[in-house]
């Protein structure tokens, strides 16, 4: 929020204020200001009003009203527009206000409309408009808050602007939240602001939640802050969600925390997404929970992804679910990766899906590994793909056949694993390149199998086969022990099928074909033949 606002251009950016006021006297239409729409301040402040309503009853220092902000007004002004019709002069002023861009909805308020229609447009309203622009307040912000146009600029608005700037609030922030200029900043407000800064709240936060400045720090803010910390929320989480400080801890926060816990959500999960603590549990969270369960998500999956309870089910979650199904993902795959339901489908998921297909990854593989859609394609997936090709020289088709490689860190996982497989286990680099899924297999499993097969004396051509390297090491070790100690089979006669059999299959097949025979008198070929067909045995 550093820096001031931009000076709006009305009749030319370099036109002096006096000249611009003279031009204004010719009529509002000739100096209609450029429309500047950086955001919708009206909408932001409506939510601010709702926040004030939800926090009613808490101890606070009330901001000065807009009525007090206007010098020289009387109670008679409140009824200025109560008549069913306007005078011709008032109608002209109303037309000029609308041409200026003042919100018609705001003008419907009797106080605002009465005062603006009572004062001269050319000598009061328009000069104030231009002076507000000089402060960097955007046209849209001014027109959304027409109370600013009848407030005494020199005695109220300008001093308030300077006080807010001294508090560290930028002109840009004031332009986004112009209602701040209608509040009263005194010594106690400054003290509260400084204390809020020490808690980690930023100037931008105070702009979004200005009510905090007029609350009692000792009696209201600090006790709530400490109680939130006792629940497990970090200082960063609280300062990032100041709305929590505006809710009653005993009446809102604590009951919400207990209700979320009753769903199975851990304190860590709740604290990771504290927005839920201010939501209506019975009206919003619980119905959404049941709807998610109806889609097939487990309670554990929901509680591990608390943002799902914040999103609109009908407007966000359900449409995303249907679109993911349309891409070919199974309901089971979606429910196993619930974060997919919270991402923007068109903005992220669909684009990532198409980029993965452009790399050559089959649609079926993407749908079987939906985690790929959650990865940042430009900053993670694509760089990993490029390094696998350039530095490890793994063929494109091998990468596309094992897209899970793209989920691993190249520097921390893939490259070190490649070196260990080649240097420590002696697996040929060409073998790893053709079977790159070895890079994401358990190193302990690979090591145990390689050492066991080499201890038996098996040739490298067999000992480095992918299916054997990735097999259950207990099964491989048991079968090797049986082949050596019971059958007495030489390494040259051992094949892949024997090592992948279930141990009981080898034992039963040997007993069937070698029963009553002296194994010492059998040749190696006979022994190998006696084990043939073991993998086809069934129990």
C-alpha positions as a printed NumPy array, in Angstrom:
array([[  0.   ,   0.   ,   0.   ],
       [  3.017,   2.257,  -0.245],
       [  2.653,   5.445,  -2.241],
       [ -0.174,   7.848,  -2.929],
       [ -3.065,   7.736,  -5.321],
       [ -3.165,   8.959,  -8.918],
       [ -4.375,  12.416,  -9.814],
       [ -7.497,  12.028, -11.934],
       [ -7.704,  13.873, -15.236],
       [-10.665,  16.206, -15.618],
       [-10.35 ,  18.654, -18.463],
       [ -6.62 ,  17.811, -18.684],
       [ -4.257,  16.607, -15.95 ],
       [ -2.305,  19.876, -15.979],
       [ -5.354,  22.19 , -15.732],
       [ -5.175,  24.342, -12.564],
       [ -7.892,  23.879,  -9.992],
       [ -9.282,  27.373, -10.551],
       [ -9.594,  26.779, -14.298],
       [-11.223,  23.436, -13.754],
       [-13.76 ,  25.013, -11.385],
       [-14.497,  27.695, -13.945],
       [-15.117,  25.018, -16.54 ],
       [-17.406,  23.267, -14.087],
       [-19.6  ,  26.36 , -13.803],
       [-20.616,  25.952, -17.442],
       [-22.379,  22.718, -16.601],
       [-21.619,  19.242, -15.37 ],
       [-21.822,  17.65 , -18.809],
       [-18.954,  19.712, -20.21 ],
       [-16.577,  18.488, -17.514],
       [-17.858,  14.99 , -16.998],
       [-14.909,  13.183, -15.379],
       [-13.275,  10.137, -16.811],
       [-14.757,   6.959, -15.356],
       [-12.151,   5.118, -13.279],
       [-13.182,   1.642, -12.175],
       [-10.245,  -0.046, -10.434],
       [-12.542,  -1.933,  -8.061],
       [-15.979,  -1.729,  -6.478],
       [-15.601,   0.167,  -3.223],
       [-19.343,   0.095,  -2.684],
       [-19.352,  -3.662,  -2.499],
       [-16.384,  -3.679,  -0.148],
       [-18.009,  -1.308,   2.275],
       [-21.303,  -3.161,   2.205],
       [-19.421,  -6.164,   3.55 ],
       [-17.819,  -3.811,   6.06 ],
       [-21.268,  -2.761,   7.18 ],
       [-22.282,  -6.373,   7.633],
       [-19.173,  -6.896,   9.733],
       [-20.183,  -4.027,  11.953],
       [-23.634,  -5.516,  12.315],
       [-22.242,  -8.919,  13.307],
       [-20.068,  -7.311,  15.952],
       [-22.887,  -5.274,  17.543],
       [-22.768,  -5.093,  21.291],
       [-18.972,  -5.11 ,  21.634],
       [-17.29 ,  -2.267,  23.484],
       [-16.012,   0.344,  21.05 ],
       [-15.568,   4.039,  20.445],
       [-18.099,   4.906,  17.801],
       [-16.872,   6.792,  14.733],
       [-18.315,  10.181,  14.196],
       [-21.378,  10.086,  11.972],
       [-21.563,  11.518,   8.495],
       [-23.945,  14.144,   9.854],
       [-21.295,  15.367,  12.265],
       [-18.815,  15.447,   9.422],
       [-20.802,  18.103,   7.623],
       [-20.384,  21.548,   9.068],
       [-23.329,  23.95 ,   9.197],
       [-26.153,  21.477,   8.55 ],
       [-29.409,  21.446,  10.467],
       [-32.216,  19.008,  11.106],
       [-34.225,  20.806,   8.428],
       [-31.862,  19.399,   5.818],
       [-33.055,  15.873,   6.599],
       [-36.442,  16.634,   5.139],
       [-35.218,  18.547,   2.1  ],
       [-36.407,  15.884,  -0.312],
       [-39.427,  14.614,   1.531],
       [-41.679,  16.526,  -0.847],
       [-43.099,  14.481,  -3.651],
       [-41.528,  16.772,  -6.291],
       [-38.312,  18.735,  -6.713],
       [-37.927,  22.357,  -7.651],
       [-36.507,  23.035, -11.126],
       [-33.186,  24.032,  -9.564],
       [-33.028,  20.854,  -7.478],
       [-33.865,  18.765, -10.541],
       [-30.973,  20.376, -12.402],
       [-28.632,  19.597,  -9.515],
       [-29.88 ,  16.025,  -9.413],
       [-29.281,  15.592, -13.158],
       [-25.766,  16.983, -12.802],
       [-25.014,  14.602,  -9.935],
       [-26.192,  11.649, -11.989],
       [-24.169,  12.83 , -14.983],
       [-21.171,  13.118, -12.709],
       [-21.577,   9.419, -11.916],
       [-22.909,   9.62 ,  -8.372],
       [-24.579,   6.371,  -7.341],
       [-28.341,   6.605,  -7.815],
       [-28.776,   4.079,  -5.015],
       [-26.84 ,   6.333,  -2.661],
       [-28.896,   9.343,  -3.745],
       [-32.039,   7.549,  -2.665],
       [-30.951,   8.149,   0.933],
       [-32.776,  11.218,   2.244],
       [-29.809,  12.685,   4.149],
       [-27.433,  12.506,   1.23 ],
       [-29.816,  13.644,  -1.47 ],
       [-31.226,  16.461,   0.659],
       [-27.865,  18.004,   1.391],
       [-26.483,  17.623,  -2.132],
       [-29.591,  19.139,  -3.684],
       [-29.584,  21.97 ,  -1.171],
       [-26.012,  23.086,  -1.886],
       [-24.846,  24.718,  -5.11 ],
       [-23.427,  22.234,  -7.598],
       [-21.042,  24.738,  -9.199],
       [-19.862,  26.421,  -6.002],
       [-19.874,  23.539,  -3.51 ],
       [-20.337,  20.05 ,  -4.942],
       [-18.045,  20.252,  -7.96 ],
       [-15.195,  22.081,  -6.166],
       [-15.275,  19.419,  -3.45 ],
       [-15.239,  16.715,  -6.132],
       [-12.139,  18.224,  -7.724],
       [-10.382,  18.637,  -4.371],
       [-11.019,  14.979,  -3.54 ],
       [ -9.457,  14.08 ,  -6.871],
       [ -6.423,  16.157,  -5.91 ],
       [ -6.03 ,  13.848,  -2.897],
       [ -5.927,  10.848,  -5.208],
       [ -9.478,   9.648,  -4.526],
       [-10.781,   8.004,  -7.685],
       [-13.938,   9.185,  -9.459],
       [-15.624,   5.887,  -8.797],
       [-14.837,   6.025,  -5.082],
       [-16.197,   9.553,  -4.741],
       [-19.378,   8.753,  -6.646],
       [-19.923,   5.631,  -4.567],
       [-19.741,   7.699,  -1.372],
       [-21.476,  11.013,  -2.134],
       [-21.46 ,  11.891,   1.588],
       [-17.929,  13.08 ,   0.87 ],
       [-19.33 ,  15.791,  -1.425],
       [-21.242,  17.601,   1.314],
       [-18.731,  17.088,   4.095],
       [-16.711,  20.226,   4.924],
       [-13.545,  19.55 ,   2.937],
       [-11.217,  22.085,   4.557],
       [-12.268,  21.498,   8.153],
       [-13.094,  17.775,   8.105],
       [-12.11 ,  15.786,   5.033],
       [ -8.615,  17.201,   4.46 ],
       [ -7.541,  17.001,   8.137],
       [ -8.912,  13.465,   8.301],
       [ -6.971,  12.523,   5.169],
       [ -3.757,  13.82 ,   6.719],
       [ -4.363,  11.96 ,   9.969],
       [ -4.955,   8.707,   8.117],
       [ -1.781,   9.212,   6.118],
       [  0.146,   9.713,   9.386],
       [ -1.234,   6.365,  10.573],
       [  0.512,   4.722,   7.618],
       [ -2.581,   4.383,   5.427],
       [ -1.755,   5.257,   1.828],
       [ -3.81 ,   7.487,  -0.456],
       [ -4.426,   4.445,  -2.636],
       [ -5.899,   2.581,   0.319],
       [ -8.05 ,   5.574,   1.266],
       [ -9.305,   5.742,  -2.307],
       [-10.296,   2.091,  -2.091],
       [-12.06 ,   2.652,   1.255],
       [-13.188,   6.331,   1.134],
       [-15.587,   5.815,   4.039],
       [-12.516,   6.21 ,   6.262],
       [-12.676,   9.962,   5.637],
       [-16.026,  10.116,   7.433],
       [-14.628,   8.687,  10.667],
       [-13.092,  10.58 ,  13.538],
       [ -9.391,  10.066,  14.315],
       [ -8.353,  11.246,  17.77 ],
       [ -5.45 ,  10.416,  20.098],
       [ -7.055,   7.207,  21.332],
       [ -7.577,   6.08 ,  17.734],
       [ -3.914,   6.68 ,  16.971],
       [ -2.919,   4.711,  20.054],
       [ -5.183,   1.808,  19.055],
       [ -3.749,   1.856,  15.536],
       [ -0.18 ,   1.662,  16.844],
       [ -1.085,  -1.253,  19.093],
       [ -2.773,  -3.077,  16.232],
       [  0.4  ,  -2.666,  14.2  ],
       [  2.34 ,  -4.356,  17.008],
       [ -0.03 ,  -7.342,  16.727],
       [  0.944,  -7.726,  13.082],
       [ -2.055,  -6.067,  11.434],
       [ -1.199,  -4.073,   8.326],
       [ -2.479,  -0.717,   7.111],
       [ -4.381,  -2.515,   4.376],
       [ -6.091,  -4.669,   6.975],
       [ -7.178,  -1.612,   8.915],
       [ -8.593,  -0.117,   5.736],
       [-10.687,  -3.213,   5.144],
       [-11.787,  -3.376,   8.799],
       [-11.688,   0.238,  10.034],
       [-14.061,  -0.603,  12.889],
       [-11.069,  -2.062,  14.72 ],
       [ -9.682,   1.457,  15.172],
       [-12.682,   2.468,  17.226],
       [-12.833,  -0.596,  19.447],
       [-11.416,  -0.761,  22.938],
       [ -7.997,  -2.352,  22.669],
       [ -7.723,  -3.357,  26.317],
       [-11.308,  -4.509,  26.844],
       [-12.106,  -6.013,  23.447],
       [ -9.307,  -6.567,  20.934],
       [ -6.485,  -7.882,  23.14 ],
       [ -8.63 , -10.394,  25.107],
       [-10.045, -11.798,  21.85 ],
       [ -6.553, -11.961,  20.364],
       [ -5.203, -13.94 ,  23.326],
       [ -8.156, -16.347,  23.346],
       [ -7.673, -17.014,  19.635],
       [ -4.028, -17.81 ,  20.297],
       [ -5.1  , -20.208,  23.055],
       [ -7.167, -22.083,  20.446],
       [ -4.012, -22.594,  18.393],
       [ -4.166, -19.748,  15.883],
       [ -0.836, -18.145,  15.074],
       [ -0.268, -14.397,  15.134],
       [  0.019, -14.479,  11.355],
       [ -3.324, -16.26 ,  10.987],
       [ -5.087, -13.737,  13.208],
       [ -3.551, -10.708,  11.532],
       [ -4.479, -12.168,   8.135],
       [ -8.09 , -12.682,   9.263],
       [ -8.902,  -9.642,  11.433],
       [-12.597, -10.389,  11.064],
       [-12.059, -12.869,  13.902],
       [-11.332,  -9.972,  16.268],
       [-14.726,  -8.479,  15.471],
       [-16.727, -11.548,  16.449],
       [-17.684, -12.34 ,  20.023],
       [-15.338, -15.097,  21.155],
       [-17.824, -16.722,  23.535],
       [-20.878, -16.369,  21.278],
       [-19.378, -17.027,  17.838],
       [-15.765, -18.22 ,  17.728],
       [-15.761, -20.865,  20.466],
       [-19.117, -22.47 ,  19.471],
       [-17.927, -22.625,  15.845],
       [-14.648, -24.222,  16.907],
       [-16.47 , -26.885,  18.936],
       [-18.984, -27.558,  16.156],
       [-16.205, -28.018,  13.579],
       [-14.396, -30.351,  15.974],
       [-17.574, -32.436,  16.242],
       [-17.318, -33.127,  12.489],
       [-13.88 , -34.644,  13.016],
       [-11.811, -31.618,  12.081],
       [ -8.555, -31.318,  14.   ],
       [ -7.538, -28.069,  15.711],
       [ -4.672, -27.8  ,  13.223],
       [ -7.081, -28.027,  10.282],
       [ -9.425, -25.436,  11.781],
       [ -6.592, -23.039,  12.501],
       [ -5.252, -23.474,   8.969],
       [ -8.489, -21.977,   7.601],
       [ -9.852, -19.674,  10.331],
       [-12.516, -18.137,   8.084],
       [-14.765, -21.033,   9.098],
       [-14.833, -19.739,  12.663],
       [-16.969, -16.807,  11.593],
       [-19.326, -18.744,   9.324],
       [-22.826, -19.878,  10.281],
       [-22.41 , -23.547,  11.158],
       [-26.05 , -24.665,  11.015],
       [-27.02 , -22.636,   7.948],
       [-23.873, -23.027,   5.845],
       [-21.153, -25.37 ,   7.043],
       [-23.212, -28.396,   8.107],
       [-25.423, -28.489,   4.954],
       [-22.308, -28.181,   2.788],
       [-20.667, -31.013,   4.729],
       [-23.611, -33.337,   4.018],
       [-23.678, -32.365,   0.332],
       [-19.982, -33.176,   0.01 ],
       [-20.588, -36.531,   1.667],
       [-23.305, -37.108,  -0.913],
       [-20.742, -36.671,  -3.703],
       [-18.698, -39.491,  -2.215],
       [-16.107, -37.58 ,  -0.205],
       [-15.207, -39.15 ,   3.105],
       [-15.539, -37.174,   6.316],
       [-11.782, -37.43 ,   6.704],
       [-11.169, -35.958,   3.237],
       [-13.512, -33.052,   3.946],
       [-12.032, -32.318,   7.357],
       [ -8.529, -32.415,   5.865],
       [ -9.567, -29.793,   3.288],
       [-11.532, -27.174,   5.257],
       [-11.815, -24.679,   2.346],
       [-14.365, -27.076,   0.794],
       [-16.786, -26.066,   3.55 ],
       [-16.291, -22.4  ,   2.674],
       [-16.946, -22.627,  -1.063],
       [-20.474, -22.465,  -2.428],
       [-21.513, -26.029,  -3.172],
       [-24.019, -25.149,  -5.903],
       [-21.968, -22.405,  -7.57 ],
       [-18.463, -23.839,  -7.265],
       [-17.983, -27.361,  -5.93 ],
       [-20.7  , -29.229,  -7.818],
       [-19.981, -27.566, -11.214],
       [-16.274, -28.365, -10.778],
       [-17.119, -31.974,  -9.953],
       [-19.222, -32.342, -13.112],
       [-16.538, -30.721, -15.286],
       [-13.844, -33.017, -13.906],
       [-16.061, -36.011, -14.665],
       [-16.417, -34.617, -18.177],
       [-12.626, -34.714, -18.585],
       [-12.654, -38.412, -17.796],
       [-11.724, -38.439, -14.111],
       [-13.558, -41.018, -12.056],
       [-15.616, -39.971,  -9.06 ],
       [-13.255, -42.035,  -6.926],
       [-10.197, -40.175,  -8.239],
       [-11.834, -36.803,  -7.609],
       [-12.847, -37.724,  -4.078],
       [ -9.312, -38.953,  -3.404],
       [ -8.015, -35.521,  -4.479],
       [-10.628, -33.109,  -3.094],
       [ -8.421, -30.076,  -3.671],
       [ -9.444, -30.321,  -7.326],
       [-12.915, -29.181,  -6.332],
       [-11.603, -25.921,  -4.951],
       [ -9.506, -24.79 ,  -7.908],
       [-10.761, -22.681, -10.786],
       [-11.629, -25.176, -13.499],
       [-11.33 , -22.97 , -16.595],
       [ -8.512, -20.843, -15.197],
       [ -6.296, -23.67 , -13.961],
       [ -7.47 , -27.285, -14.189],
       [ -8.539, -27.338, -17.833],
       [ -5.47 , -25.415, -18.961],
       [ -3.141, -27.757, -17.077],
       [ -4.922, -30.792, -18.525],
       [ -4.441, -29.512, -22.086],
       [ -0.767, -28.668, -21.49 ],
       [ -0.097, -32.162, -20.125],
       [ -1.662, -33.652, -23.243],
       [  0.573, -31.415, -25.373],
       [  3.595, -32.945, -23.639],
       [  2.418, -36.325, -24.856],
       [  0.951, -37.682, -21.64 ],
       [ -2.09 , -39.835, -22.48 ],
       [ -5.454, -38.662, -21.202],
       [ -5.891, -41.968, -19.421],
       [ -2.639, -41.459, -17.509],
       [ -3.626, -37.937, -16.46 ],
       [ -6.987, -39.162, -15.183],
       [ -5.238, -41.957, -13.286],
       [ -2.843, -39.446, -11.7  ],
       [ -5.024, -36.371, -11.011],
       [ -2.351, -34.925,  -8.715],
       [ -0.759, -33.673, -11.937],
       [ -3.645, -31.207, -12.26 ],
       [ -2.838, -29.719,  -8.86 ],
       [  0.814, -29.112,  -9.657],
       [  1.969, -25.765, -11.009],
       [  2.627, -26.595, -14.654],
       [  4.818, -23.617, -15.566],
       [  6.959, -23.591, -12.411],
       [  7.096, -27.273, -11.468],
       [  5.855, -29.774, -14.055],
       [  7.43 , -28.308, -17.18 ],
       [ 10.86 , -27.568, -15.613],
       [ 11.015, -31.131, -14.226],
       [ 10.138, -32.531, -17.646],
       [ 12.844, -30.419, -19.306],
       [ 15.521, -31.505, -16.794],
       [ 14.617, -35.178, -17.143],
       [ 15.126, -34.849, -20.872],
       [ 18.225, -32.643, -20.858],
       [ 20.193, -33.751, -17.796],
       [ 19.224, -37.397, -17.341],
       [ 18.495, -38.013, -21.051],
       [ 15.333, -39.957, -20.338],
       [ 13.296, -40.543, -23.534],
       [ 10.025, -38.654, -23.975],
       [  7.951, -41.821, -24.274],
       [  9.446, -43.17 , -21.029],
       [  8.511, -39.98 , -19.152],
       [  5.009, -39.947, -20.598],
       [  4.578, -43.601, -19.647],
       [  5.399, -42.712, -16.021],
       [  3.952, -39.212, -15.464],
       [  4.298, -39.58 , -11.684],
       [  7.933, -38.564, -12.264],
       [  6.7  , -35.025, -12.869],
       [  5.369, -34.792,  -9.319],
       [  8.788, -35.303,  -7.744],
       [ 11.452, -32.667,  -7.111],
       [ 14.259, -33.005,  -9.643],
       [ 16.995, -31.547,  -7.444],
       [ 15.945, -33.188,  -4.171],
       [ 14.668, -36.571,  -5.387],
       [ 15.163, -37.571,  -9.018],
       [ 18.77 , -36.525,  -9.656],
       [ 20.17 , -37.895,  -6.348],
       [ 18.241, -41.151,  -6.853],
       [ 19.625, -41.568, -10.372],
       [ 23.18 , -41.21 ,  -9.06 ],
       [ 22.616, -43.71 ,  -6.24 ],
       [ 21.064, -46.318,  -8.521],
       [ 23.954, -46.099, -10.936],
       [ 26.866, -45.527,  -8.547],
       [ 25.839, -47.486,  -5.449],
       [ 23.649, -50.298,  -6.788],
       [ 25.457, -50.642, -10.097],
       [ 22.292, -50.507, -12.195],
       [ 23.25 , -49.449, -15.72 ],
       [ 22.256, -45.868, -16.559],
       [ 20.623, -47.134, -19.757],
       [ 18.392, -49.4  , -17.673],
       [ 17.303, -46.498, -15.467],
       [ 16.598, -44.348, -18.525],
       [ 14.398, -47.013, -20.068],
       [ 12.726, -47.767, -16.737],
       [ 12.586, -44.298, -15.121],
       [  9.921, -45.327, -12.628],
       [ 12.847, -46.793, -10.645],
       [ 13.56 , -43.178,  -9.682],
       [ 10.355, -42.983,  -7.653],
       [ 10.408, -46.51 ,  -6.204],
       [ 11.44 , -47.171,  -2.626],
       [ 15.218, -47.151,  -2.557],
       [ 15.238, -49.609,   0.354],
       [ 13.226, -52.108,  -1.706],
       [ 15.478, -51.754,  -4.733],
       [ 18.602, -52.102,  -2.63 ],
       [ 17.349, -55.193,  -0.765],
       [ 16.411, -56.993,  -3.999],
       [ 19.633, -56.122,  -5.841],
       [ 21.825, -57.263,  -2.948],
       [ 19.854, -60.513,  -2.478],
       [ 19.979, -61.439,  -6.166],
       [ 23.669, -60.601,  -6.484],
       [ 24.453, -62.604,  -3.347],
       [ 22.811, -65.605,  -5.04 ],
       [ 24.975, -64.986,  -8.091],
       [ 22.278, -64.004, -10.57 ],
       [ 23.531, -62.242, -13.703],
       [ 23.023, -58.469, -13.976],
       [ 20.604, -58.943, -16.856],
       [ 18.2  , -60.627, -14.423],
       [ 19.124, -58.75 , -11.253],
       [ 18.338, -55.372, -12.84 ],
       [ 14.956, -56.243, -14.334],
       [ 12.384, -53.657, -13.292],
       [  9.783, -56.221, -12.212],
       [ 12.285, -57.899,  -9.88 ],
       [ 13.783, -54.694,  -8.552],
       [ 10.358, -53.392,  -7.567],
       [  9.036, -56.725,  -6.233],
       [  8.257, -57.417,  -2.585],
       [ 11.729, -57.9  ,  -1.069],
       [ 10.476, -60.469,   1.456],
       [  9.063, -62.641,  -1.338],
       [ 12.233, -62.398,  -3.408],
       [ 14.427, -63.272,  -0.404],
       [ 12.186, -66.212,   0.614],
       [ 12.122, -67.66 ,  -2.902],
       [ 15.877, -67.317,  -3.302],
       [ 16.405, -69.082,  -0.009],
       [ 14.09 , -71.951,  -1.054],
       [ 15.74 , -72.273,  -4.456],
       [ 19.19 , -72.399,  -2.898],
       [ 18.651, -74.446,   0.267],
       [ 15.903, -76.878,  -0.824],
       [ 16.039, -77.131,  -4.587],
       [ 19.749, -76.39 ,  -4.978],
       [ 19.154, -74.57 ,  -8.249],
       [ 22.143, -72.908,  -9.886],
       [ 21.977, -69.151, -10.647],
       [ 21.93 , -69.842, -14.39 ],
       [ 18.654, -71.798, -14.04 ],
       [ 16.797, -69.205, -11.953],
       [ 14.289, -67.171, -13.904],
       [ 12.037, -64.213, -13.252],
       [  8.873, -66.292, -12.816],
       [ 10.408, -68.322,  -9.979],
       [ 11.298, -65.213,  -8.033],
       [  7.887, -63.595,  -8.486],
       [  5.901, -66.684,  -7.458],
       [  4.26 , -66.806,  -4.084],
       [  6.482, -68.896,  -1.809],
       [  3.814, -71.552,  -1.259],
       [  3.498, -72.033,  -5.022],
       [  7.169, -72.979,  -5.346],
       [  6.967, -75.317,  -2.368],
       [  3.852, -77.163,  -3.551],
       [  5.07 , -77.48 ,  -7.145],
       [  8.389, -78.876,  -5.955],
       [  6.689, -81.402,  -3.687],
       [  4.409, -82.562,  -6.513],
       [  7.142, -83.098,  -9.08 ],
       [ 10.047, -84.128,  -6.875],
       [  8.226, -86.21 ,  -4.265],
       [ 10.08 , -89.45 ,  -3.428],
       [ 13.039, -88.497,  -5.56 ],
       [ 16.572, -87.828,  -4.42 ],
       [ 17.214, -84.195,  -5.33 ],
       [ 20.948, -84.789,  -5.255],
       [ 20.585, -87.13 ,  -8.209],
       [ 18.588, -84.638, -10.292],
       [ 20.298, -82.488, -12.858],
       [ 19.875, -78.756, -12.953],
       [ 17.571, -78.977, -15.943],
       [ 15.334, -81.484, -14.101],
       [ 15.18 , -79.328, -11.041],
       [ 14.181, -76.289, -13.064],
       [ 11.583, -78.373, -14.915],
       [ 10.097, -79.574, -11.614],
       [  9.278, -75.971, -10.727],
       [  7.7  , -75.176, -14.07 ],
       [  4.07 , -74.067, -13.804],
       [  4.319, -73.065, -10.142],
       [  2.857, -69.619, -10.849],
       [ -0.35 , -71.207, -12.169],
       [ -1.187, -73.014,  -8.944],
       [ -4.326, -71.885,  -7.177],
       [ -5.653, -72.489,  -3.702]])
